[in-house]
Amino acid sequence: MIKNKKAVYFICNNRLLGHVGAHVWDILQEEGYLKEKGEITFAGEEVMKYTDQNNNTFYGNILMKEER
């Protein structure tokens, strides 16, 4: 019996601190991942989630909002 898996990703999207995290977050958004609200908040931000075809759940949260 295979159990469904869960993973949590914390991503810093502040480009002043580095471009990799912001680039990863942008791709996840463009590809449609992490669009569904996970009904959880962390550090004052809504945690987003994605469930794949195998019912594995991935959660994503921005650690530091981008400065505008």
CSV table of C-alpha atoms in Angstrom, one decimal:
chain,number,residue,atom,x,y,z
A,1,MET,CA,0.0,0.0,0.0
A,2,ILE,CA,1.4,3.3,-1.1
A,3,LYS,CA,0.6,6.3,1.1
A,4,ASN,CA,0.0,9.7,-0.3
A,5,LYS,CA,2.8,12.1,0.3
A,6,LYS,CA,2.9,15.8,1.3
A,7,ALA,CA,5.6,18.4,0.9
A,8,VAL,CA,6.0,22.0,2.0
A,9,TYR,CA,8.0,24.6,0.2
A,10,PHE,CA,9.0,28.0,1.6
A,11,ILE,CA,10.1,30.3,-1.2
A,12,CYS,CA,11.6,33.8,-0.8
A,13,ASN,CA,10.5,35.9,-3.8
A,14,ASN,CA,12.3,39.1,-2.9
A,15,ARG,CA,14.6,39.7,-5.9
A,16,LEU,CA,16.8,42.0,-3.8
A,17,LEU,CA,17.9,38.9,-1.9
A,18,GLY,CA,18.4,36.6,-4.9
A,19,HIS,CA,16.6,35.8,-8.1
A,20,VAL,CA,16.3,32.0,-7.9
A,21,GLY,CA,13.4,31.8,-5.5
A,22,ALA,CA,11.5,34.5,-7.3
A,23,HIS,CA,12.0,32.8,-10.6
A,24,VAL,CA,10.8,29.4,-9.2
A,25,TRP,CA,7.7,31.1,-7.7
A,26,ASP,CA,6.9,32.8,-11.0
A,27,ILE,CA,7.2,29.5,-12.9
A,28,LEU,CA,5.0,27.7,-10.4
A,29,GLN,CA,2.4,30.4,-10.9
A,30,GLU,CA,2.6,30.4,-14.7
A,31,GLU,CA,2.3,26.6,-14.9
A,32,GLY,CA,-0.8,26.6,-12.7
A,33,TYR,CA,0.8,25.0,-9.6
A,34,LEU,CA,0.0,26.4,-6.1
A,35,LYS,CA,-3.1,28.2,-7.3
A,36,GLU,CA,-5.5,26.6,-4.8
A,37,LYS,CA,-5.7,28.1,-1.3
A,38,GLY,CA,-4.4,25.6,1.3
A,39,GLU,CA,-6.6,27.0,4.1
A,40,ILE,CA,-3.5,27.6,6.1
A,41,THR,CA,-1.6,30.8,6.9
A,42,PHE,CA,2.1,31.1,7.7
A,43,ALA,CA,3.9,34.3,8.7
A,44,GLY,CA,0.7,36.2,7.7
A,45,GLU,CA,0.6,34.8,4.2
A,46,GLU,CA,-1.9,32.4,2.6
A,47,VAL,CA,-0.3,29.0,2.0
A,48,MET,CA,-1.2,27.7,-1.5
A,49,LYS,CA,-1.5,24.0,-2.5
A,50,TYR,CA,-1.4,21.7,-5.4
A,51,THR,CA,-2.6,18.1,-5.5
A,52,ASP,CA,-1.2,15.9,-8.3
A,53,GLN,CA,-2.8,12.9,-10.1
A,54,ASN,CA,-1.5,10.5,-7.4
A,55,ASN,CA,-3.2,12.6,-4.7
A,56,ASN,CA,0.2,13.8,-3.4
A,57,THR,CA,-0.2,17.3,-1.9
A,58,PHE,CA,2.4,20.1,-2.2
A,59,TYR,CA,2.1,23.3,-0.2
A,60,GLY,CA,3.9,26.5,-1.0
A,61,ASN,CA,4.4,29.8,0.9
A,62,ILE,CA,6.3,33.0,0.2
A,63,LEU,CA,8.7,33.7,3.0
A,64,MET,CA,9.4,37.3,2.1
A,65,LYS,CA,7.2,39.4,-0.3
A,66,GLU,CA,9.0,41.1,-3.1
A,67,GLU,CA,9.7,44.8,-2.5
A,68,ARG,CA,7.7,46.9,-5.0
